[in-house]
Short mmCIF file of N, CA and C in Angstrom, two decimals:
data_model
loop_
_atom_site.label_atom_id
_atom_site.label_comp_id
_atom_site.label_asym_id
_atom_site.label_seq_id
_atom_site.Cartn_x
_atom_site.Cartn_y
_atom_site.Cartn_z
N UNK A 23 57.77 64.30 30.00
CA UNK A 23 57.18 64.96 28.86
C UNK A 23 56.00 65.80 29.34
N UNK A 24 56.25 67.15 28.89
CA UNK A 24 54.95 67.61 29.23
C UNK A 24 53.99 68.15 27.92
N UNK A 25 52.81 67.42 28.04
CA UNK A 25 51.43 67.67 26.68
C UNK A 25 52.85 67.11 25.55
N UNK A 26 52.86 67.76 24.20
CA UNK A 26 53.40 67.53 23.30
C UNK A 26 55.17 67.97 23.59
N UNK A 27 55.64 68.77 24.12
CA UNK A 27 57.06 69.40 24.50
C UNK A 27 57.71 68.67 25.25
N UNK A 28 58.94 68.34 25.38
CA UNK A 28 59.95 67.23 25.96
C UNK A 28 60.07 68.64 27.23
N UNK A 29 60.03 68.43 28.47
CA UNK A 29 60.21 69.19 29.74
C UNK A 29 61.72 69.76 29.00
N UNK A 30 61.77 70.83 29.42
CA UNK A 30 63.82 70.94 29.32
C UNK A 30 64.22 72.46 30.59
N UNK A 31 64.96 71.94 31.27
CA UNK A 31 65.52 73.40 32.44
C UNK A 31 65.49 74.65 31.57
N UNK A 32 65.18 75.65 32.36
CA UNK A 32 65.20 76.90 31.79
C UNK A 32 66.22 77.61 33.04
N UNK A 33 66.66 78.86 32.46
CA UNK A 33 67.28 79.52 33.37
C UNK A 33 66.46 80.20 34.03
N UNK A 34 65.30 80.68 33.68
CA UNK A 34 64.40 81.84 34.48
C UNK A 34 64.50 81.49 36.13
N UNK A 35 64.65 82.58 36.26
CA UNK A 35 64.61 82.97 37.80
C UNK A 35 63.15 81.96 38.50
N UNK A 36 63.75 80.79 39.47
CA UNK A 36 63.15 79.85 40.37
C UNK A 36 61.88 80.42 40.89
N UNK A 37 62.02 81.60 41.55
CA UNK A 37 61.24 82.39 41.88
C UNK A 37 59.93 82.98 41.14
N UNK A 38 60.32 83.32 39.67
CA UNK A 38 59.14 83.49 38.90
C UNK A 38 58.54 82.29 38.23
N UNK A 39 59.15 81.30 38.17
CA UNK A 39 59.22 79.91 37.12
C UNK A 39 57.51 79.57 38.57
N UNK A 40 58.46 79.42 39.48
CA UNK A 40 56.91 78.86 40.77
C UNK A 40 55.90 79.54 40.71
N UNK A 41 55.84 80.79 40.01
CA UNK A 41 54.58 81.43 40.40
C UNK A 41 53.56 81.48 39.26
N UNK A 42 53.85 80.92 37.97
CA UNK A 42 53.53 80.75 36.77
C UNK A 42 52.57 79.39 36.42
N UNK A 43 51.51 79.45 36.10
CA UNK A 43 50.39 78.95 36.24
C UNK A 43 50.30 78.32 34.65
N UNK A 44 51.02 77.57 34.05
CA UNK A 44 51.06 76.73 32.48
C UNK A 44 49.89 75.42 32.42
N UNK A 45 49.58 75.84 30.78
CA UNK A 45 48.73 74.64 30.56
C UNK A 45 49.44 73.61 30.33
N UNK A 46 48.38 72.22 30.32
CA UNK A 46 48.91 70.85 30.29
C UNK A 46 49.94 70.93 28.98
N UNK A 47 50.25 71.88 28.34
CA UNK A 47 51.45 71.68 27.18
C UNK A 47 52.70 72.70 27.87
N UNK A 48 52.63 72.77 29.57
CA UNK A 48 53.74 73.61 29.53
C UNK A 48 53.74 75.49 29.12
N UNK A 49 52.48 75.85 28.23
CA UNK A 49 53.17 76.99 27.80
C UNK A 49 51.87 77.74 28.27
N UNK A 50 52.25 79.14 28.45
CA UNK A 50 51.39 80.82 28.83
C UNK A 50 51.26 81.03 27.56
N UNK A 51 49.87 82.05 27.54
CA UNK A 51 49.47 82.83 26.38
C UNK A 51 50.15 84.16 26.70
N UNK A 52 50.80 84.62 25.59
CA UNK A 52 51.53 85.68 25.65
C UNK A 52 50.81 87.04 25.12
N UNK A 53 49.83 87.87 25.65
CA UNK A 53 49.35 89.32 24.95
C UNK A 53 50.59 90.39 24.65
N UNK A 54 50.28 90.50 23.37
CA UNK A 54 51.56 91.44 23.09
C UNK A 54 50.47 92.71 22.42
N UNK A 55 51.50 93.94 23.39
CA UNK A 55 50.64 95.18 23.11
C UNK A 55 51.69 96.12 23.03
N UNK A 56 51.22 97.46 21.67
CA UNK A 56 51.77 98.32 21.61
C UNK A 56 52.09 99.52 23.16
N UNK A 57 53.37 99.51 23.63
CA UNK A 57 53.54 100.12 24.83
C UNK A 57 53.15 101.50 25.10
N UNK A 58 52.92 101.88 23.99
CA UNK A 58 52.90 103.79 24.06
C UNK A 58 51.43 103.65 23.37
N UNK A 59 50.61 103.07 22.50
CA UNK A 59 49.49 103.56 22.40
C UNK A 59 47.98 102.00 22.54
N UNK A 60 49.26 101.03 23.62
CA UNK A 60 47.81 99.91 23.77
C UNK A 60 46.99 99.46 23.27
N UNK A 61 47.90 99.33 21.54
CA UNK A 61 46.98 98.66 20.76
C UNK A 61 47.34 96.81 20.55
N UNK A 62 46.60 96.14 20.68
CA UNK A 62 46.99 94.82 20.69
C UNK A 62 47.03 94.49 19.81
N UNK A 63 48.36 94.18 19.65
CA UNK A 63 49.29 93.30 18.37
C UNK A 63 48.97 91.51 17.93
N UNK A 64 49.59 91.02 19.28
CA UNK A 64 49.36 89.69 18.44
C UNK A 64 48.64 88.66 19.95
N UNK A 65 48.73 87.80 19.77
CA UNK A 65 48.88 86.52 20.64
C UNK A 65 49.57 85.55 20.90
N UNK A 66 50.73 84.92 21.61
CA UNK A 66 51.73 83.74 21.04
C UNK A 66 51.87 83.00 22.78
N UNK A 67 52.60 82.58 22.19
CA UNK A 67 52.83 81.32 23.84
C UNK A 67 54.28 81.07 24.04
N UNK A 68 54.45 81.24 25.24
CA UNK A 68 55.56 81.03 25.74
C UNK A 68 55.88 79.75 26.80
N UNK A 69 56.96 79.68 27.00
CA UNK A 69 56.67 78.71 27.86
C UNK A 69 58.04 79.20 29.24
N UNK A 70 58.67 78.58 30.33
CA UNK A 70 59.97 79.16 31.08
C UNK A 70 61.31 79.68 30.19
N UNK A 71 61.45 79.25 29.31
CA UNK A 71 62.74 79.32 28.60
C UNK A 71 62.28 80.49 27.34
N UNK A 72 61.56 80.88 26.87
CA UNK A 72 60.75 81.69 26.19
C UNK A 72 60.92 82.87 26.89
N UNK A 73 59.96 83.09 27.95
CA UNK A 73 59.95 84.34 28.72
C UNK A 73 61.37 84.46 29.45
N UNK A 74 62.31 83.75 29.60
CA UNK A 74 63.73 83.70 30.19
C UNK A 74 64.69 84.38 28.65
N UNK A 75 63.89 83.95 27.62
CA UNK A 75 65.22 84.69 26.91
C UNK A 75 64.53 85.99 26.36
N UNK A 76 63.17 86.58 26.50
CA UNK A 76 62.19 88.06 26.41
C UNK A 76 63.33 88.69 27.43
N UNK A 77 63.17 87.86 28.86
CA UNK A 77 63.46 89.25 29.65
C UNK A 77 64.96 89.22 29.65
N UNK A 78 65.56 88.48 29.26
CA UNK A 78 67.36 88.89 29.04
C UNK A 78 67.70 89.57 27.81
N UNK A 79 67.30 89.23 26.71
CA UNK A 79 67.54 89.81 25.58
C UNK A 79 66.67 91.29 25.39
N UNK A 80 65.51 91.03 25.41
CA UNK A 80 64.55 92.61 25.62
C UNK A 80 64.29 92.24 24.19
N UNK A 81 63.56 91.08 23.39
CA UNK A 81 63.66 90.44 22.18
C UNK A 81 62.30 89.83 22.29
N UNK A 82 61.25 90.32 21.81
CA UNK A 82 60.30 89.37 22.17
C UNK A 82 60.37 87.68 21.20
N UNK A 83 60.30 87.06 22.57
CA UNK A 83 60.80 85.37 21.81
C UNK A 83 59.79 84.65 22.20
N UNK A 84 58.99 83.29 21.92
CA UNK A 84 58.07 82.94 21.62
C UNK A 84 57.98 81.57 21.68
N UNK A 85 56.93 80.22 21.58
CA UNK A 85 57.64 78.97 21.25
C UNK A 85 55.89 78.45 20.08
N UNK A 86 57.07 78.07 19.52
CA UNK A 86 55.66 78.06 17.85
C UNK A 86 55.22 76.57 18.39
N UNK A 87 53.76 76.33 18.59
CA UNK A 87 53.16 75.04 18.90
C UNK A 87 53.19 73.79 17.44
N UNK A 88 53.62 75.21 16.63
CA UNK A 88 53.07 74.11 15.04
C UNK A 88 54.67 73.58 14.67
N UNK A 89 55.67 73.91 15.12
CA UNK A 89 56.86 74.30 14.53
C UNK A 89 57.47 73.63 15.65
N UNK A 90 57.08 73.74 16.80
CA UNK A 90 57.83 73.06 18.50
C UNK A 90 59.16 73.55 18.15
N UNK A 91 59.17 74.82 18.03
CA UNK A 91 60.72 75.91 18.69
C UNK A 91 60.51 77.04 18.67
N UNK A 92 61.72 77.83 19.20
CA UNK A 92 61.68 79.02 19.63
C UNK A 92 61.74 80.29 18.43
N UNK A 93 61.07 80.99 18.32
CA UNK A 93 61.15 82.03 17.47
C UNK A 93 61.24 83.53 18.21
N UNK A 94 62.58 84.19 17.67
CA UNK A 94 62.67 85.05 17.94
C UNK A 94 61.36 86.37 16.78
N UNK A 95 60.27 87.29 17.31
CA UNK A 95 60.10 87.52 16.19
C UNK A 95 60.42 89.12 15.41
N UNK A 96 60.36 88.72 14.37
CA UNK A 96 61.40 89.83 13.16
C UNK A 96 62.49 88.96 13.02
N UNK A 97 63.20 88.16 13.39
CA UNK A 97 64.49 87.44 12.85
C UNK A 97 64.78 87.42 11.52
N UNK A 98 63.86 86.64 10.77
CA UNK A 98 63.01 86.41 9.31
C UNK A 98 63.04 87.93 8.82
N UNK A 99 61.90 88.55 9.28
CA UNK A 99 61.04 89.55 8.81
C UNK A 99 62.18 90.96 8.94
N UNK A 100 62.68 91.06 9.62
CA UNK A 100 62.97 92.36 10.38
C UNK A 100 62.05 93.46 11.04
N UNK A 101 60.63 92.68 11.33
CA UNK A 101 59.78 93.42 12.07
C UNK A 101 59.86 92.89 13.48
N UNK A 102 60.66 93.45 14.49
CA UNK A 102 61.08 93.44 15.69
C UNK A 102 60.34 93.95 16.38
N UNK A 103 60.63 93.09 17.69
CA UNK A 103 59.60 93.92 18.89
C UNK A 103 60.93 94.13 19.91
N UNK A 104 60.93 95.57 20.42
CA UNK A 104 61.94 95.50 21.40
C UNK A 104 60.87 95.58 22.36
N UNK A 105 61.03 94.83 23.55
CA UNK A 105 60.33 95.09 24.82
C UNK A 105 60.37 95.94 25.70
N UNK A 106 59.57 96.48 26.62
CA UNK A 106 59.74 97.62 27.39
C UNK A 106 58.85 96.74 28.63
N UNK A 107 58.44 96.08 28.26
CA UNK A 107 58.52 95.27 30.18
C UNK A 107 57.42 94.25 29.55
N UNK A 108 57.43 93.25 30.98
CA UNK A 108 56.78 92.10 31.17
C UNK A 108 56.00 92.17 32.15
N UNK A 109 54.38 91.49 32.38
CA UNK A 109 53.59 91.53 33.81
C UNK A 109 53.17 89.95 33.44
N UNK A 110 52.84 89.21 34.56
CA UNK A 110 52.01 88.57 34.84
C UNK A 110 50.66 88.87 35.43
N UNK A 111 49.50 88.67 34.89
CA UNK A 111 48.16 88.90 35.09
C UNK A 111 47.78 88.36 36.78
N UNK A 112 46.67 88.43 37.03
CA UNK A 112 46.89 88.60 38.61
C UNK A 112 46.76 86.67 39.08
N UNK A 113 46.14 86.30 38.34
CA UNK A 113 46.22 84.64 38.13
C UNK A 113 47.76 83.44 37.52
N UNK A 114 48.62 84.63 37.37
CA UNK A 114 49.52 84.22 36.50
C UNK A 114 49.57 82.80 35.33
N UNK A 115 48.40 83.48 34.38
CA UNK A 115 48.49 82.32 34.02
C UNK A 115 48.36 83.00 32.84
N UNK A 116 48.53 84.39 32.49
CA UNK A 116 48.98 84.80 31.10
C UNK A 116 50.24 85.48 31.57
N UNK A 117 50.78 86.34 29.94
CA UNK A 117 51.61 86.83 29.96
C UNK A 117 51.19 88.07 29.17
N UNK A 118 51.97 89.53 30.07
CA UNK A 118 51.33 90.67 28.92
C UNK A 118 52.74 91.37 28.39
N UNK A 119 53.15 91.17 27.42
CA UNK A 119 54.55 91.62 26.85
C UNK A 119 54.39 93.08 26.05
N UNK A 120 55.14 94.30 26.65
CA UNK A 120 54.58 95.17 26.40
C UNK A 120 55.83 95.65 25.58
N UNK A 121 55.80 95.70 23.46
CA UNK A 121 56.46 96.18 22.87
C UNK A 121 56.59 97.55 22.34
N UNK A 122 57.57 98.11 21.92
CA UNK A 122 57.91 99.00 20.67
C UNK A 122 58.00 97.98 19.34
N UNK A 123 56.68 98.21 18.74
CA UNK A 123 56.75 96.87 17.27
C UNK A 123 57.71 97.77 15.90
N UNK A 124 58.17 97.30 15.64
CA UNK A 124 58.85 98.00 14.01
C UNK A 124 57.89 97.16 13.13
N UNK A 125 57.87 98.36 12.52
CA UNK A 125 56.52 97.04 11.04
C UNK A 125 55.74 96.57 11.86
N UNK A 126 55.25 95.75 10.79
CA UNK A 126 53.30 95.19 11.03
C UNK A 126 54.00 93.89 11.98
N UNK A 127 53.16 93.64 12.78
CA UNK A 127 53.60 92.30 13.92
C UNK A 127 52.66 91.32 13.41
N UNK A 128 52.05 91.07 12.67
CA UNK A 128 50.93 90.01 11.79
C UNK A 128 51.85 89.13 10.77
N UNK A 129 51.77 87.86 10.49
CA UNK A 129 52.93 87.40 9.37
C UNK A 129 52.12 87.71 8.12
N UNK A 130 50.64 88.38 7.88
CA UNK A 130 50.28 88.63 6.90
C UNK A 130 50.64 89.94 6.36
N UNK A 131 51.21 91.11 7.19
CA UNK A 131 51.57 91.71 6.51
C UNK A 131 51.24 93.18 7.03
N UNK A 132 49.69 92.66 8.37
CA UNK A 132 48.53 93.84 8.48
C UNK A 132 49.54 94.31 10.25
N UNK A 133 49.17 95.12 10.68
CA UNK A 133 49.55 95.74 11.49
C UNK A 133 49.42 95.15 12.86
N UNK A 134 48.50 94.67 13.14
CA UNK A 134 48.09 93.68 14.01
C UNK A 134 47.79 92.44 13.57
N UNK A 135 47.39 91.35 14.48
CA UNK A 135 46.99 90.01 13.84
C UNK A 135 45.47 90.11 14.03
N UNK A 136 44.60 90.95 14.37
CA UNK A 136 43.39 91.10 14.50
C UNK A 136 42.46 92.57 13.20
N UNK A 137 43.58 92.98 12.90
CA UNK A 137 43.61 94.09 11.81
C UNK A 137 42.20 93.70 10.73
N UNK A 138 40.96 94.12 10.80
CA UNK A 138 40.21 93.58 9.64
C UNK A 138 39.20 92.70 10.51
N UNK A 139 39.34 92.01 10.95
CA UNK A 139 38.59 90.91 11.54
C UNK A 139 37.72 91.05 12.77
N UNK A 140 36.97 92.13 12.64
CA UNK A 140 36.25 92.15 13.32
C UNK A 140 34.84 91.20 13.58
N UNK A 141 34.21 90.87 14.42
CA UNK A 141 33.03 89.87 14.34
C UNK A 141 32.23 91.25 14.56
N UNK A 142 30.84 90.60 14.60
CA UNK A 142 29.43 91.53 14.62
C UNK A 142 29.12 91.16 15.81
N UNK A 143 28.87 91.98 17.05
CA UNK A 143 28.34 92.30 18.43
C UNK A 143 26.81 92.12 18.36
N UNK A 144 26.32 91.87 18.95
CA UNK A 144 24.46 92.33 19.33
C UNK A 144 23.90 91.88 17.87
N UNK A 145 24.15 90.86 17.20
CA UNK A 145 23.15 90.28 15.83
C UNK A 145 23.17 91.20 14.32
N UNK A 146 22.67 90.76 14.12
CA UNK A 146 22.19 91.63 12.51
C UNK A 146 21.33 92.58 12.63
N UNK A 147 21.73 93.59 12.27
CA UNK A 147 20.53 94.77 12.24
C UNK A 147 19.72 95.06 11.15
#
């Protein structure tokens, strides 16, 4: 068992699976960013079998911590992300999934999941 997730084989390539740096629950933070104008969409977590079915399908897929399974997302929604590539950060211990989003990628509705929510920098003026 790893953290809360039952271990399970993934197909991902041996080679990238070793070089992948997961927390004690098994899973990477996934940055998902608009590919053509680098605006950051959401945040989600993946884990080997996650990023094994992103880079076969070209589907950004996901694993819900609250839910413990895989979500393809837009399935539901029909707001799809087709992917246009994958990096590992130089620590490999994120993931940067770089989409074409259809519709808002937020389940609220907003364009991003950060859309609105800005905090205040340098105090109260």
């Amino acid at each position: 068992m790893t953290g809360n997730r039952p271990a399970r084989p993934s197909d991902l390539d041996p080679a990238v699976a070793a070089r992948l740096k997961r927390n004690a629950d098994g899973l990477l933070p996934a940055v998902v960013q608009q590919y053509d104008s680098g605006e950051v969409l959401m945040l989600a977590w993946m884990d080997d079998e996650a990023l094994h079915r992103t880079l076969t399908t070209g589907r950004g897929t996901y694993y819900s911590r609250s839910r413990k399974e895989y979500w393809v997302k837009g399935e539901t929604s029909g707001h799809v992300q087709h992917v246009k590539s994958v990096a590992l950060d130089c620590d490999a211990d994120t993931v940067l999934v770089r989409v074409d989003q259809v519709g808002p990628a937020c389940h609220t509705g907003s364009r991003t999941c950060f859309e609105g929510r800005e905090l205040t920098v340098g105090g109260a003026r």
